[in-house]
Amino acid sequence: MSSSQTFKTKYGPWALVTGAAWGMGTEFARQIGALGLNLILVDIRGDELAQVAEEVRKSSGVEVKTVVTDLSRLEFIETLRRETEGADIGLLVSNAAYPPVGLFFEQSLEDKLRMIEVNCRAPLLLVQEFGAKMLARKRGGIILVSSGSALQGVAYISSYAATKAYNLILAESLWDELREHNVDVLGFMPGATRTTGFVLSKPHLGRSTVASIMEPKPTVAEALKALGRTPSWIPGRRNRWTLTVAQRLLPRKLMIKLVGSNMRKWYGK
Ligand SMILES: NC(=O)c1ccc[n+]([C@@H]2O[C@H](COP(=O)([O-])OP(=O)(O)OC[C@H]3O[C@@H](n4cnc5c(N)ncnc54)[C@H](OP(=O)(O)O)[C@@H]3O)[C@@H](O)[C@H]2O)c1
């Protein structure tokens, strides 16, 4: 059996990807479609989502449905339940996130609460809804997109980083709980990745040479490869080295300062 057949048998016939209108979500849609799974693509941006759906239908020949909904609203899960009725979803990619950049006391409380809704409550509801079905059918895969920022405190994205830690720990815990039920779970921790969202955050990249910026295509390919092999994964050799080796060698205080110093260069005035 080829690796794409194995992937389809394990995680098909349908996959659901949130935040698919652009960035890594679009790349997840492309690569999962190319592996032969039908797709349900979810995003708040209807026009861009329709374009991605059309592109994936043409390039992969799979069935693609779109659901335009706001994941910050509690009712989104009922919309998804209704819209996905009859689709046997074997793969969930919880990818959408709300990632505003700024110092904690310069961000509004409303913004911080929205981060909890989109980045924590929505993945929780998605796992509750679709993970339960995978558990019952004894087959499936769940990718919770976290971030390298989940591993330590990060100035300028304090609340966002905290929400990403929630995803990482939830994913790793579920990896252990669900593995005996043949459901694979992955906490995926990209570093800086050149997506639309990242570019729109306007980092002053020239001010720092420490961090490497990855492209969405190889980043997402690593997620799909890591699913079923490990509880969590950092894409990119350089990111893996920086985050894992440095985490082990450096005192946590120093690590937080180093990461913060890079953020000050990128986003400070
Ligand atoms: N790019 C990076 O450097 C990086 C690094 C580490 C981790 N990550 C993680 O990787 C994932 C994808 O990031 P990305 O950079 O590809 O993001 P992106 O380019 O900003 O795309 C995310 C998509 O999700 C949508 N979305 C956001 N809030 C939503 C909501 N409430 N309901 C429905 N859709 C919503 C966005 O729409 P709007 O644009 O209208 O909000 C956008 O279409 C995120 O979980 C992010 O935290 C990214």
PDB file of C-alpha atoms and ligand atoms in Angstrom:
ATOM      1  CA  MET A   1       0.000   0.000   0.000  1.00  0.00           C
ATOM      2  CA  SER A   2       1.401   3.462  -0.922  1.00  0.00           C
ATOM      3  CA  SER A   3       1.818   6.063   1.801  1.00  0.00           C
ATOM      4  CA  SER A   4      -1.098   8.120   0.427  1.00  0.00           C
ATOM      5  CA  GLN A   5      -3.347   5.013   0.456  1.00  0.00           C
ATOM      6  CA  THR A   6      -2.275   4.321   4.035  1.00  0.00           C
ATOM      7  CA  PHE A   7      -3.060   7.923   5.010  1.00  0.00           C
ATOM      8  CA  LYS A   8      -6.472   7.765   3.337  1.00  0.00           C
ATOM      9  CA  THR A   9      -7.332   4.426   4.926  1.00  0.00           C
ATOM     10  CA  LYS A  10      -6.279   5.674   8.355  1.00  0.00           C
ATOM     11  CA  TYR A  11      -7.739   9.173   8.277  1.00  0.00           C
ATOM     12  CA  GLY A  12     -10.338   9.244   5.468  1.00  0.00           C
ATOM     13  CA  PRO A  13     -12.774   9.533   3.944  1.00  0.00           C
ATOM     14  CA  TRP A  14     -13.357  13.154   5.070  1.00  0.00           C
ATOM     15  CA  ALA A  15     -11.094  15.732   6.740  1.00  0.00           C
ATOM     16  CA  LEU A  16     -12.158  18.991   8.381  1.00  0.00           C
ATOM     17  CA  VAL A  17      -9.729  21.930   8.378  1.00  0.00           C
ATOM     18  CA  THR A  18     -10.387  25.236  10.164  1.00  0.00           C
ATOM     19  CA  GLY A  19      -8.822  28.513   9.071  1.00  0.00           C
ATOM     20  CA  ALA A  20      -8.496  27.209   5.512  1.00  0.00           C
ATOM     21  CA  ALA A  21      -9.051  30.488   3.625  1.00  0.00           C
ATOM     22  CA  TRP A  22      -5.380  31.326   3.697  1.00  0.00           C
ATOM     23  CA  GLY A  23      -2.049  30.581   5.364  1.00  0.00           C
ATOM     24  CA  MET A  24      -1.248  27.134   6.691  1.00  0.00           C
ATOM     25  CA  GLY A  25      -4.918  26.105   6.565  1.00  0.00           C
ATOM     26  CA  THR A  26      -4.918  26.483   2.765  1.00  0.00           C
ATOM     27  CA  GLU A  27      -1.777  24.389   2.601  1.00  0.00           C
ATOM     28  CA  PHE A  28      -3.360  21.704   4.821  1.00  0.00           C
ATOM     29  CA  ALA A  29      -6.322  21.655   2.415  1.00  0.00           C
ATOM     30  CA  ARG A  30      -4.047  21.295  -0.628  1.00  0.00           C
ATOM     31  CA  GLN A  31      -1.898  18.529   0.838  1.00  0.00           C
ATOM     32  CA  ILE A  32      -4.750  16.555   2.425  1.00  0.00           C
ATOM     33  CA  GLY A  33      -6.710  16.821  -0.845  1.00  0.00           C
ATOM     34  CA  ALA A  34      -3.674  15.544  -2.737  1.00  0.00           C
ATOM     35  CA  LEU A  35      -3.692  12.507  -0.430  1.00  0.00           C
ATOM     36  CA  GLY A  36      -7.220  11.753  -1.650  1.00  0.00           C
ATOM     37  CA  LEU A  37      -9.375  12.797   1.323  1.00  0.00           C
ATOM     38  CA  ASN A  38     -12.575  14.786   0.808  1.00  0.00           C
ATOM     39  CA  LEU A  39     -12.553  18.097   2.631  1.00  0.00           C
ATOM     40  CA  ILE A  40     -14.751  20.304   4.750  1.00  0.00           C
ATOM     41  CA  LEU A  41     -13.074  23.699   4.867  1.00  0.00           C
ATOM     42  CA  VAL A  42     -14.052  26.178   7.565  1.00  0.00           C
ATOM     43  CA  ASP A  43     -13.242  29.878   7.822  1.00  0.00           C
ATOM     44  CA  ILE A  44     -14.713  33.283   8.512  1.00  0.00           C
ATOM     45  CA  ARG A  45     -13.587  34.559   5.057  1.00  0.00           C
ATOM     46  CA  GLY A  46     -16.163  33.296   2.553  1.00  0.00           C
ATOM     47  CA  ASP A  47     -14.693  34.565  -0.732  1.00  0.00           C
ATOM     48  CA  GLU A  48     -11.153  33.372  -0.104  1.00  0.00           C
ATOM     49  CA  LEU A  49     -12.485  30.031   1.193  1.00  0.00           C
ATOM     50  CA  ALA A  50     -14.524  29.460  -1.979  1.00  0.00           C
ATOM     51  CA  GLN A  51     -11.399  30.108  -4.078  1.00  0.00           C
ATOM     52  CA  VAL A  52      -9.341  27.611  -2.079  1.00  0.00           C
ATOM     53  CA  ALA A  53     -12.117  25.022  -2.367  1.00  0.00           C
ATOM     54  CA  GLU A  54     -12.242  25.457  -6.150  1.00  0.00           C
ATOM     55  CA  GLU A  55      -8.458  25.206  -6.452  1.00  0.00           C
ATOM     56  CA  VAL A  56      -8.350  21.971  -4.406  1.00  0.00           C
ATOM     57  CA  ARG A  57     -11.273  20.415  -6.311  1.00  0.00           C
ATOM     58  CA  LYS A  58      -9.438  21.063  -9.577  1.00  0.00           C
ATOM     59  CA  SER A  59      -5.999  19.946  -8.443  1.00  0.00           C
ATOM     60  CA  SER A  60      -7.044  16.837  -6.468  1.00  0.00           C
ATOM     61  CA  GLY A  61     -10.455  15.819  -7.791  1.00  0.00           C
ATOM     62  CA  VAL A  62     -11.775  15.328  -4.254  1.00  0.00           C
ATOM     63  CA  GLU A  63     -15.111  16.583  -2.913  1.00  0.00           C
ATOM     64  CA  VAL A  64     -14.768  19.895  -1.070  1.00  0.00           C
ATOM     65  CA  LYS A  65     -17.470  21.553   1.047  1.00  0.00           C
ATOM     66  CA  THR A  66     -17.106  24.959   2.668  1.00  0.00           C
ATOM     67  CA  VAL A  67     -18.591  26.277   5.890  1.00  0.00           C
ATOM     68  CA  VAL A  68     -18.333  30.004   6.572  1.00  0.00           C
ATOM     69  CA  THR A  69     -18.616  30.561  10.301  1.00  0.00           C
ATOM     70  CA  ASP A  70     -17.053  32.505  13.160  1.00  0.00           C
ATOM     71  CA  LEU A  71     -15.269  30.140  15.545  1.00  0.00           C
ATOM     72  CA  SER A  72     -15.434  32.724  18.328  1.00  0.00           C
ATOM     73  CA  ARG A  73     -19.184  32.142  18.572  1.00  0.00           C
ATOM     74  CA  LEU A  74     -20.442  29.244  20.660  1.00  0.00           C
ATOM     75  CA  GLU A  75     -23.069  28.353  18.023  1.00  0.00           C
ATOM     76  CA  PHE A  76     -20.431  27.547  15.398  1.00  0.00           C
ATOM     77  CA  ILE A  77     -20.342  23.952  16.604  1.00  0.00           C
ATOM     78  CA  GLU A  78     -24.063  23.475  15.894  1.00  0.00           C
ATOM     79  CA  THR A  79     -23.549  24.940  12.421  1.00  0.00           C
ATOM     80  CA  LEU A  80     -20.738  22.486  11.806  1.00  0.00           C
ATOM     81  CA  ARG A  81     -22.747  19.553  13.169  1.00  0.00           C
ATOM     82  CA  ARG A  82     -25.542  20.397  10.735  1.00  0.00           C
ATOM     83  CA  GLU A  83     -23.265  21.086   7.771  1.00  0.00           C
ATOM     84  CA  THR A  84     -21.181  17.932   8.222  1.00  0.00           C
ATOM     85  CA  GLU A  85     -24.086  15.537   8.690  1.00  0.00           C
ATOM     86  CA  GLY A  86     -23.427  12.337   6.744  1.00  0.00           C
ATOM     87  CA  ALA A  87     -19.702  13.049   6.270  1.00  0.00           C
ATOM     88  CA  ASP A  88     -17.543  10.472   8.024  1.00  0.00           C
ATOM     89  CA  ILE A  89     -14.766  12.710   9.349  1.00  0.00           C
ATOM     90  CA  GLY A  90     -11.567  10.805  10.097  1.00  0.00           C
ATOM     91  CA  LEU A  91      -9.199  13.777  10.313  1.00  0.00           C
ATOM     92  CA  LEU A  92      -9.598  17.049  12.202  1.00  0.00           C
ATOM     93  CA  VAL A  93      -7.118  19.873  11.716  1.00  0.00           C
ATOM     94  CA  SER A  94      -7.800  22.639  14.226  1.00  0.00           C
ATOM     95  CA  ASN A  95      -5.704  25.344  12.630  1.00  0.00           C
ATOM     96  CA  ALA A  96      -7.517  28.694  12.845  1.00  0.00           C
ATOM     97  CA  ALA A  97      -6.295  31.111  15.476  1.00  0.00           C
ATOM     98  CA  TYR A  98      -6.625  34.716  16.512  1.00  0.00           C
ATOM     99  CA  PRO A  99      -3.048  35.997  16.935  1.00  0.00           C
ATOM    100  CA  PRO A 100      -2.915  39.741  17.704  1.00  0.00           C
ATOM    101  CA  VAL A 101       0.527  41.075  18.612  1.00  0.00           C
ATOM    102  CA  GLY A 102       1.088  43.647  21.346  1.00  0.00           C
ATOM    103  CA  LEU A 103       2.085  44.215  24.936  1.00  0.00           C
ATOM    104  CA  PHE A 104      -0.412  42.731  27.425  1.00  0.00           C
ATOM    105  CA  PHE A 105      -1.638  46.074  28.801  1.00  0.00           C
ATOM    106  CA  GLU A 106      -1.835  47.627  25.367  1.00  0.00           C
ATOM    107  CA  GLN A 107      -4.255  44.932  24.167  1.00  0.00           C
ATOM    108  CA  SER A 108      -7.942  45.227  24.996  1.00  0.00           C
ATOM    109  CA  LEU A 109      -9.630  42.747  27.311  1.00  0.00           C
ATOM    110  CA  GLU A 110     -12.017  42.021  24.452  1.00  0.00           C
ATOM    111  CA  ASP A 111      -9.082  40.913  22.285  1.00  0.00           C
ATOM    112  CA  LYS A 112      -7.738  38.653  25.041  1.00  0.00           C
ATOM    113  CA  LEU A 113     -11.139  37.035  25.549  1.00  0.00           C
ATOM    114  CA  ARG A 114     -11.488  36.498  21.791  1.00  0.00           C
ATOM    115  CA  MET A 115      -8.154  34.658  21.829  1.00  0.00           C
ATOM    116  CA  ILE A 116      -9.535  32.284  24.438  1.00  0.00           C
ATOM    117  CA  GLU A 117     -12.709  31.743  22.394  1.00  0.00           C
ATOM    118  CA  VAL A 118     -11.005  31.124  19.050  1.00  0.00           C
ATOM    119  CA  ASN A 119      -7.757  29.516  20.184  1.00  0.00           C
ATOM    120  CA  CYS A 120      -8.980  27.441  23.171  1.00  0.00           C
ATOM    121  CA  ARG A 121     -12.756  27.065  23.285  1.00  0.00           C
ATOM    122  CA  ALA A 122     -13.131  26.352  19.560  1.00  0.00           C
ATOM    123  CA  PRO A 123     -10.480  23.551  19.476  1.00  0.00           C
ATOM    124  CA  LEU A 124     -12.037  22.086  22.619  1.00  0.00           C
ATOM    125  CA  LEU A 125     -15.512  22.017  21.019  1.00  0.00           C
ATOM    126  CA  LEU A 126     -14.094  20.584  17.783  1.00  0.00           C
ATOM    127  CA  VAL A 127     -12.301  17.776  19.608  1.00  0.00           C
ATOM    128  CA  GLN A 128     -15.384  17.073  21.743  1.00  0.00           C
ATOM    129  CA  GLU A 129     -17.603  16.838  18.651  1.00  0.00           C
ATOM    130  CA  PHE A 130     -15.416  15.070  16.105  1.00  0.00           C
ATOM    131  CA  GLY A 131     -12.988  13.272  18.419  1.00  0.00           C
ATOM    132  CA  ALA A 132     -15.885  11.477  20.135  1.00  0.00           C
ATOM    133  CA  LYS A 133     -16.999  10.101  16.759  1.00  0.00           C
ATOM    134  CA  MET A 134     -13.456   8.924  15.988  1.00  0.00           C
ATOM    135  CA  LEU A 135     -13.300   7.222  19.363  1.00  0.00           C
ATOM    136  CA  ALA A 136     -16.565   5.402  18.611  1.00  0.00           C
ATOM    137  CA  ARG A 137     -15.380   4.250  15.160  1.00  0.00           C
ATOM    138  CA  LYS A 138     -11.902   3.395  16.553  1.00  0.00           C
ATOM    139  CA  ARG A 139      -9.997   5.273  13.860  1.00  0.00           C
ATOM    140  CA  GLY A 140      -8.924   8.817  13.162  1.00  0.00           C
ATOM    141  CA  GLY A 141      -6.454  11.651  13.518  1.00  0.00           C
ATOM    142  CA  ILE A 142      -6.482  15.050  15.193  1.00  0.00           C
ATOM    143  CA  ILE A 143      -3.946  17.835  14.633  1.00  0.00           C
ATOM    144  CA  LEU A 144      -4.109  20.751  17.037  1.00  0.00           C
ATOM    145  CA  VAL A 145      -1.985  23.559  15.646  1.00  0.00           C
ATOM    146  CA  SER A 146      -0.098  25.036  18.558  1.00  0.00           C
ATOM    147  CA  SER A 147       3.118  27.086  18.214  1.00  0.00           C
ATOM    148  CA  GLY A 148       6.733  27.198  19.367  1.00  0.00           C
ATOM    149  CA  SER A 149       5.503  29.994  21.611  1.00  0.00           C
ATOM    150  CA  ALA A 150       3.694  27.335  23.681  1.00  0.00           C
ATOM    151  CA  LEU A 151       6.993  26.281  25.239  1.00  0.00           C
ATOM    152  CA  GLN A 152       7.827  29.376  27.271  1.00  0.00           C
ATOM    153  CA  GLY A 153       6.551  32.852  28.041  1.00  0.00           C
ATOM    154  CA  VAL A 154       6.814  35.242  25.078  1.00  0.00           C
ATOM    155  CA  ALA A 155       6.637  39.035  25.388  1.00  0.00           C
ATOM    156  CA  TYR A 156       4.314  40.760  22.888  1.00  0.00           C
ATOM    157  CA  ILE A 157       2.172  37.623  22.457  1.00  0.00           C
ATOM    158  CA  SER A 158       1.615  36.685  26.102  1.00  0.00           C
ATOM    159  CA  SER A 159      -2.067  35.683  25.839  1.00  0.00           C
ATOM    160  CA  TYR A 160      -1.655  34.068  22.423  1.00  0.00           C
ATOM    161  CA  ALA A 161       1.305  31.998  23.663  1.00  0.00           C
ATOM    162  CA  ALA A 162      -0.748  30.902  26.687  1.00  0.00           C
ATOM    163  CA  THR A 163      -3.598  29.754  24.429  1.00  0.00           C
ATOM    164  CA  LYS A 164      -1.097  27.819  22.321  1.00  0.00           C
ATOM    165  CA  ALA A 165       0.186  26.043  25.452  1.00  0.00           C
ATOM    166  CA  TYR A 166      -3.404  24.902  26.022  1.00  0.00           C
ATOM    167  CA  ASN A 167      -3.457  23.277  22.576  1.00  0.00           C
ATOM    168  CA  LEU A 168      -0.091  21.607  23.034  1.00  0.00           C
ATOM    169  CA  ILE A 169      -0.905  20.089  26.415  1.00  0.00           C
ATOM    170  CA  LEU A 170      -4.397  19.038  25.311  1.00  0.00           C
ATOM    171  CA  ALA A 171      -2.961  17.334  22.222  1.00  0.00           C
ATOM    172  CA  GLU A 172      -0.203  15.507  24.082  1.00  0.00           C
ATOM    173  CA  SER A 173      -2.606  14.334  26.778  1.00  0.00           C
ATOM    174  CA  LEU A 174      -5.097  13.093  24.193  1.00  0.00           C
ATOM    175  CA  TRP A 175      -2.296  11.386  22.276  1.00  0.00           C
ATOM    176  CA  ASP A 176      -1.834   9.178  25.313  1.00  0.00           C
ATOM    177  CA  GLU A 177      -5.537   8.706  26.095  1.00  0.00           C
ATOM    178  CA  LEU A 178      -6.612   7.874  22.542  1.00  0.00           C
ATOM    179  CA  ARG A 179      -3.716   5.811  21.221  1.00  0.00           C
ATOM    180  CA  GLU A 180      -5.246   2.540  22.458  1.00  0.00           C
ATOM    181  CA  HIS A 181      -8.358   3.482  20.451  1.00  0.00           C
ATOM    182  CA  ASN A 182      -6.416   3.918  17.201  1.00  0.00           C
ATOM    183  CA  VAL A 183      -6.928   7.689  17.159  1.00  0.00           C
ATOM    184  CA  ASP A 184      -3.715   9.655  16.548  1.00  0.00           C
ATOM    185  CA  VAL A 185      -3.304  13.116  18.041  1.00  0.00           C
ATOM    186  CA  LEU A 186      -0.567  15.634  17.288  1.00  0.00           C
ATOM    187  CA  GLY A 187       0.313  18.949  18.903  1.00  0.00           C
ATOM    188  CA  PHE A 188       1.991  20.843  16.069  1.00  0.00           C
ATOM    189  CA  MET A 189       4.369  23.684  16.959  1.00  0.00           C
ATOM    190  CA  PRO A 190       5.479  25.801  14.017  1.00  0.00           C
ATOM    191  CA  GLY A 191       7.901  28.652  14.472  1.00  0.00           C
ATOM    192  CA  ALA A 192       7.538  31.799  12.393  1.00  0.00           C
ATOM    193  CA  THR A 193       5.987  30.819   9.048  1.00  0.00           C
ATOM    194  CA  ARG A 194       5.483  33.105   6.050  1.00  0.00           C
ATOM    195  CA  THR A 195       1.668  33.071   5.958  1.00  0.00           C
ATOM    196  CA  THR A 196      -0.695  35.930   5.191  1.00  0.00           C
ATOM    197  CA  GLY A 197      -1.403  36.320   8.902  1.00  0.00           C
ATOM    198  CA  PHE A 198       2.300  36.476   9.749  1.00  0.00           C
ATOM    199  CA  VAL A 199       3.038  39.035   7.015  1.00  0.00           C
ATOM    200  CA  LEU A 200       0.085  41.179   8.135  1.00  0.00           C
ATOM    201  CA  SER A 201       1.517  41.272  11.678  1.00  0.00           C
ATOM    202  CA  LYS A 202       4.305  43.426  10.123  1.00  0.00           C
ATOM    203  CA  PRO A 203       7.413  42.099  11.876  1.00  0.00           C
ATOM    204  CA  HIS A 204      10.626  44.109  11.280  1.00  0.00           C
ATOM    205  CA  LEU A 205      12.464  41.010  10.111  1.00  0.00           C
ATOM    206  CA  GLY A 206      15.655  42.869   9.187  1.00  0.00           C
ATOM    207  CA  ARG A 207      16.261  43.745  12.834  1.00  0.00           C
ATOM    208  CA  SER A 208      16.883  40.127  13.893  1.00  0.00           C
ATOM    209  CA  THR A 209      18.704  37.234  12.306  1.00  0.00           C
ATOM    210  CA  VAL A 210      18.045  34.761  15.116  1.00  0.00           C
ATOM    211  CA  ALA A 211      14.809  33.164  13.994  1.00  0.00           C
ATOM    212  CA  SER A 212      14.350  31.340  10.692  1.00  0.00           C
ATOM    213  CA  ILE A 213      11.138  31.873   8.738  1.00  0.00           C
ATOM    214  CA  MET A 214       9.635  28.763   7.165  1.00  0.00           C
ATOM    215  CA  GLU A 215       7.291  28.493   4.194  1.00  0.00           C
ATOM    216  CA  PRO A 216       3.821  26.954   4.719  1.00  0.00           C
ATOM    217  CA  LYS A 217       4.355  24.055   2.280  1.00  0.00           C
ATOM    218  CA  PRO A 218       7.241  22.218   4.031  1.00  0.00           C
ATOM    219  CA  THR A 219       5.795  23.180   7.418  1.00  0.00           C
ATOM    220  CA  VAL A 220       2.460  21.479   6.736  1.00  0.00           C
ATOM    221  CA  ALA A 221       4.148  18.477   5.091  1.00  0.00           C
ATOM    222  CA  GLU A 222       5.959  17.862   8.397  1.00  0.00           C
ATOM    223  CA  ALA A 223       2.667  17.926  10.326  1.00  0.00           C
ATOM    224  CA  LEU A 224       1.083  15.300   8.092  1.00  0.00           C
ATOM    225  CA  LYS A 225       4.209  13.146   8.327  1.00  0.00           C
ATOM    226  CA  ALA A 226       4.445  13.457  12.125  1.00  0.00           C
ATOM    227  CA  LEU A 227       0.791  12.513  12.778  1.00  0.00           C
ATOM    228  CA  GLY A 228       0.706   9.005  14.251  1.00  0.00           C
ATOM    229  CA  ARG A 229       4.437   9.002  15.026  1.00  0.00           C
ATOM    230  CA  THR A 230       4.784  11.369  17.968  1.00  0.00           C
ATOM    231  CA  PRO A 231       2.631  13.354  20.429  1.00  0.00           C
ATOM    232  CA  SER A 232       4.055  16.718  19.310  1.00  0.00           C
ATOM    233  CA  TRP A 233       6.333  18.065  16.629  1.00  0.00           C
ATOM    234  CA  ILE A 234       8.311  21.211  15.811  1.00  0.00           C
ATOM    235  CA  PRO A 235       8.789  21.639  12.037  1.00  0.00           C
ATOM    236  CA  GLY A 236      12.174  22.706  10.662  1.00  0.00           C
ATOM    237  CA  ARG A 237      15.554  21.440  11.839  1.00  0.00           C
ATOM    238  CA  ARG A 238      16.681  24.865  12.996  1.00  0.00           C
ATOM    239  CA  ASN A 239      13.487  25.502  14.955  1.00  0.00           C
ATOM    240  CA  ARG A 240      13.710  22.043  16.528  1.00  0.00           C
ATOM    241  CA  TRP A 241      17.287  22.650  17.547  1.00  0.00           C
ATOM    242  CA  THR A 242      16.634  26.114  18.950  1.00  0.00           C
ATOM    243  CA  LEU A 243      13.535  25.149  20.853  1.00  0.00           C
ATOM    244  CA  THR A 244      14.390  21.688  22.152  1.00  0.00           C
ATOM    245  CA  VAL A 245      18.156  21.768  22.666  1.00  0.00           C
ATOM    246  CA  ALA A 246      18.256  25.362  23.911  1.00  0.00           C
ATOM    247  CA  GLN A 247      15.297  24.632  26.208  1.00  0.00           C
ATOM    248  CA  ARG A 248      17.266  21.802  27.793  1.00  0.00           C
ATOM    249  CA  LEU A 249      20.581  23.650  28.024  1.00  0.00           C
ATOM    250  CA  LEU A 250      19.542  27.172  28.968  1.00  0.00           C
ATOM    251  CA  PRO A 251      17.905  28.281  32.204  1.00  0.00           C
ATOM    252  CA  ARG A 252      14.211  28.992  31.547  1.00  0.00           C
ATOM    253  CA  LYS A 253      14.711  32.643  32.567  1.00  0.00           C
ATOM    254  CA  LEU A 254      17.331  33.114  29.843  1.00  0.00           C
ATOM    255  CA  MET A 255      15.201  31.367  27.227  1.00  0.00           C
ATOM    256  CA  ILE A 256      12.256  33.702  27.971  1.00  0.00           C
ATOM    257  CA  LYS A 257      14.574  36.726  27.708  1.00  0.00           C
ATOM    258  CA  LEU A 258      16.093  35.554  24.409  1.00  0.00           C
ATOM    259  CA  VAL A 259      12.724  34.896  22.800  1.00  0.00           C
ATOM    260  CA  GLY A 260      11.423  38.213  24.176  1.00  0.00           C
ATOM    261  CA  SER A 261      14.436  40.076  22.824  1.00  0.00           C
ATOM    262  CA  ASN A 262      13.690  38.732  19.334  1.00  0.00           C
ATOM    263  CA  MET A 263      10.045  39.821  19.681  1.00  0.00           C
ATOM    264  CA  ARG A 264      11.131  43.330  20.753  1.00  0.00           C
ATOM    265  CA  LYS A 265      13.267  43.574  17.603  1.00  0.00           C
ATOM    266  CA  TRP A 266      10.380  42.379  15.432  1.00  0.00           C
ATOM    267  CA  TYR A 267       7.521  44.303  17.013  1.00  0.00           C
ATOM    268  CA  GLY A 268       8.994  46.969  19.291  1.00  0.00           C
ATOM    269  CA  LYS A 269       8.879  50.629  18.284  1.00  0.00           C
TER     270      LYS A 269
HETATM  271  N1  LIG B   1       2.315  31.957  10.820  1.00  0.00           N
HETATM  272  C1  LIG B   1       3.087  31.758  11.864  1.00  0.00           C
HETATM  273  O1  LIG B   1       4.184  32.325  11.970  1.00  0.00           O
HETATM  274  C2  LIG B   1       2.657  30.789  12.947  1.00  0.00           C
HETATM  275  C3  LIG B   1       3.598  30.415  13.919  1.00  0.00           C
HETATM  276  C4  LIG B   1       3.216  29.516  14.905  1.00  0.00           C
HETATM  277  C5  LIG B   1       1.937  29.007  14.918  1.00  0.00           C
HETATM  278  N2  LIG B   1       1.044  29.390  13.984  1.00  0.00           N
HETATM  279  C6  LIG B   1      -0.308  28.840  14.053  1.00  0.00           C
HETATM  280  O2  LIG B   1      -0.629  28.261  12.807  1.00  0.00           O
HETATM  281  C7  LIG B   1      -2.036  28.369  12.565  1.00  0.00           C
HETATM  282  C8  LIG B   1      -2.265  29.007  11.228  1.00  0.00           C
HETATM  283  O3  LIG B   1      -1.617  30.259  11.224  1.00  0.00           O
HETATM  284  P1  LIG B   1      -1.534  31.136   9.906  1.00  0.00           P
HETATM  285  O4  LIG B   1      -0.402  32.081  10.105  1.00  0.00           O
HETATM  286  O5  LIG B   1      -1.608  30.276   8.723  1.00  0.00           O
HETATM  287  O6  LIG B   1      -2.888  31.978  10.042  1.00  0.00           O
HETATM  288  P2  LIG B   1      -3.539  33.020   9.051  1.00  0.00           P
HETATM  289  O7  LIG B   1      -2.664  33.215   7.857  1.00  0.00           O
HETATM  290  O8  LIG B   1      -3.868  34.208   9.874  1.00  0.00           O
HETATM  291  O9  LIG B   1      -4.870  32.244   8.640  1.00  0.00           O
HETATM  292  C9  LIG B   1      -5.762  31.816   9.608  1.00  0.00           C
HETATM  293  C10 LIG B   1      -7.165  31.760   9.013  1.00  0.00           C
HETATM  294  O10 LIG B   1      -8.082  31.483  10.088  1.00  0.00           O
HETATM  295  C11 LIG B   1      -9.145  32.435  10.022  1.00  0.00           C
HETATM  296  N3  LIG B   1      -9.783  32.692  11.299  1.00  0.00           N
HETATM  297  C12 LIG B   1      -9.277  33.424  12.321  1.00  0.00           C
HETATM  298  N4  LIG B   1     -10.195  33.569  13.283  1.00  0.00           N
HETATM  299  C13 LIG B   1     -11.304  32.901  12.866  1.00  0.00           C
HETATM  300  C14 LIG B   1     -12.590  32.715  13.416  1.00  0.00           C
HETATM  301  N5  LIG B   1     -12.955  33.267  14.567  1.00  0.00           N
HETATM  302  N6  LIG B   1     -13.474  31.947  12.745  1.00  0.00           N
HETATM  303  C15 LIG B   1     -13.155  31.410  11.535  1.00  0.00           C
HETATM  304  N7  LIG B   1     -11.956  31.588  10.959  1.00  0.00           N
HETATM  305  C16 LIG B   1     -11.037  32.325  11.605  1.00  0.00           C
HETATM  306  C17 LIG B   1      -8.444  33.681   9.517  1.00  0.00           C
HETATM  307  O11 LIG B   1      -9.355  34.676   9.106  1.00  0.00           O
HETATM  308  P3  LIG B   1      -8.997  36.218   9.464  1.00  0.00           P
HETATM  309  O12 LIG B   1      -7.730  36.538   8.754  1.00  0.00           O
HETATM  310  O13 LIG B   1     -10.176  36.995   8.995  1.00  0.00           O
HETATM  311  O14 LIG B   1      -8.812  36.282  10.962  1.00  0.00           O
HETATM  312  C18 LIG B   1      -7.590  33.114   8.405  1.00  0.00           C
HETATM  313  O15 LIG B   1      -8.321  32.926   7.225  1.00  0.00           O
HETATM  314  C19 LIG B   1      -2.598  29.172  13.744  1.00  0.00           C
HETATM  315  O16 LIG B   1      -3.097  28.273  14.711  1.00  0.00           O
HETATM  316  C20 LIG B   1      -1.385  29.887  14.299  1.00  0.00           C
HETATM  317  O17 LIG B   1      -1.524  30.175  15.661  1.00  0.00           O
HETATM  318  C21 LIG B   1       1.365  30.277  12.995  1.00  0.00           C
END
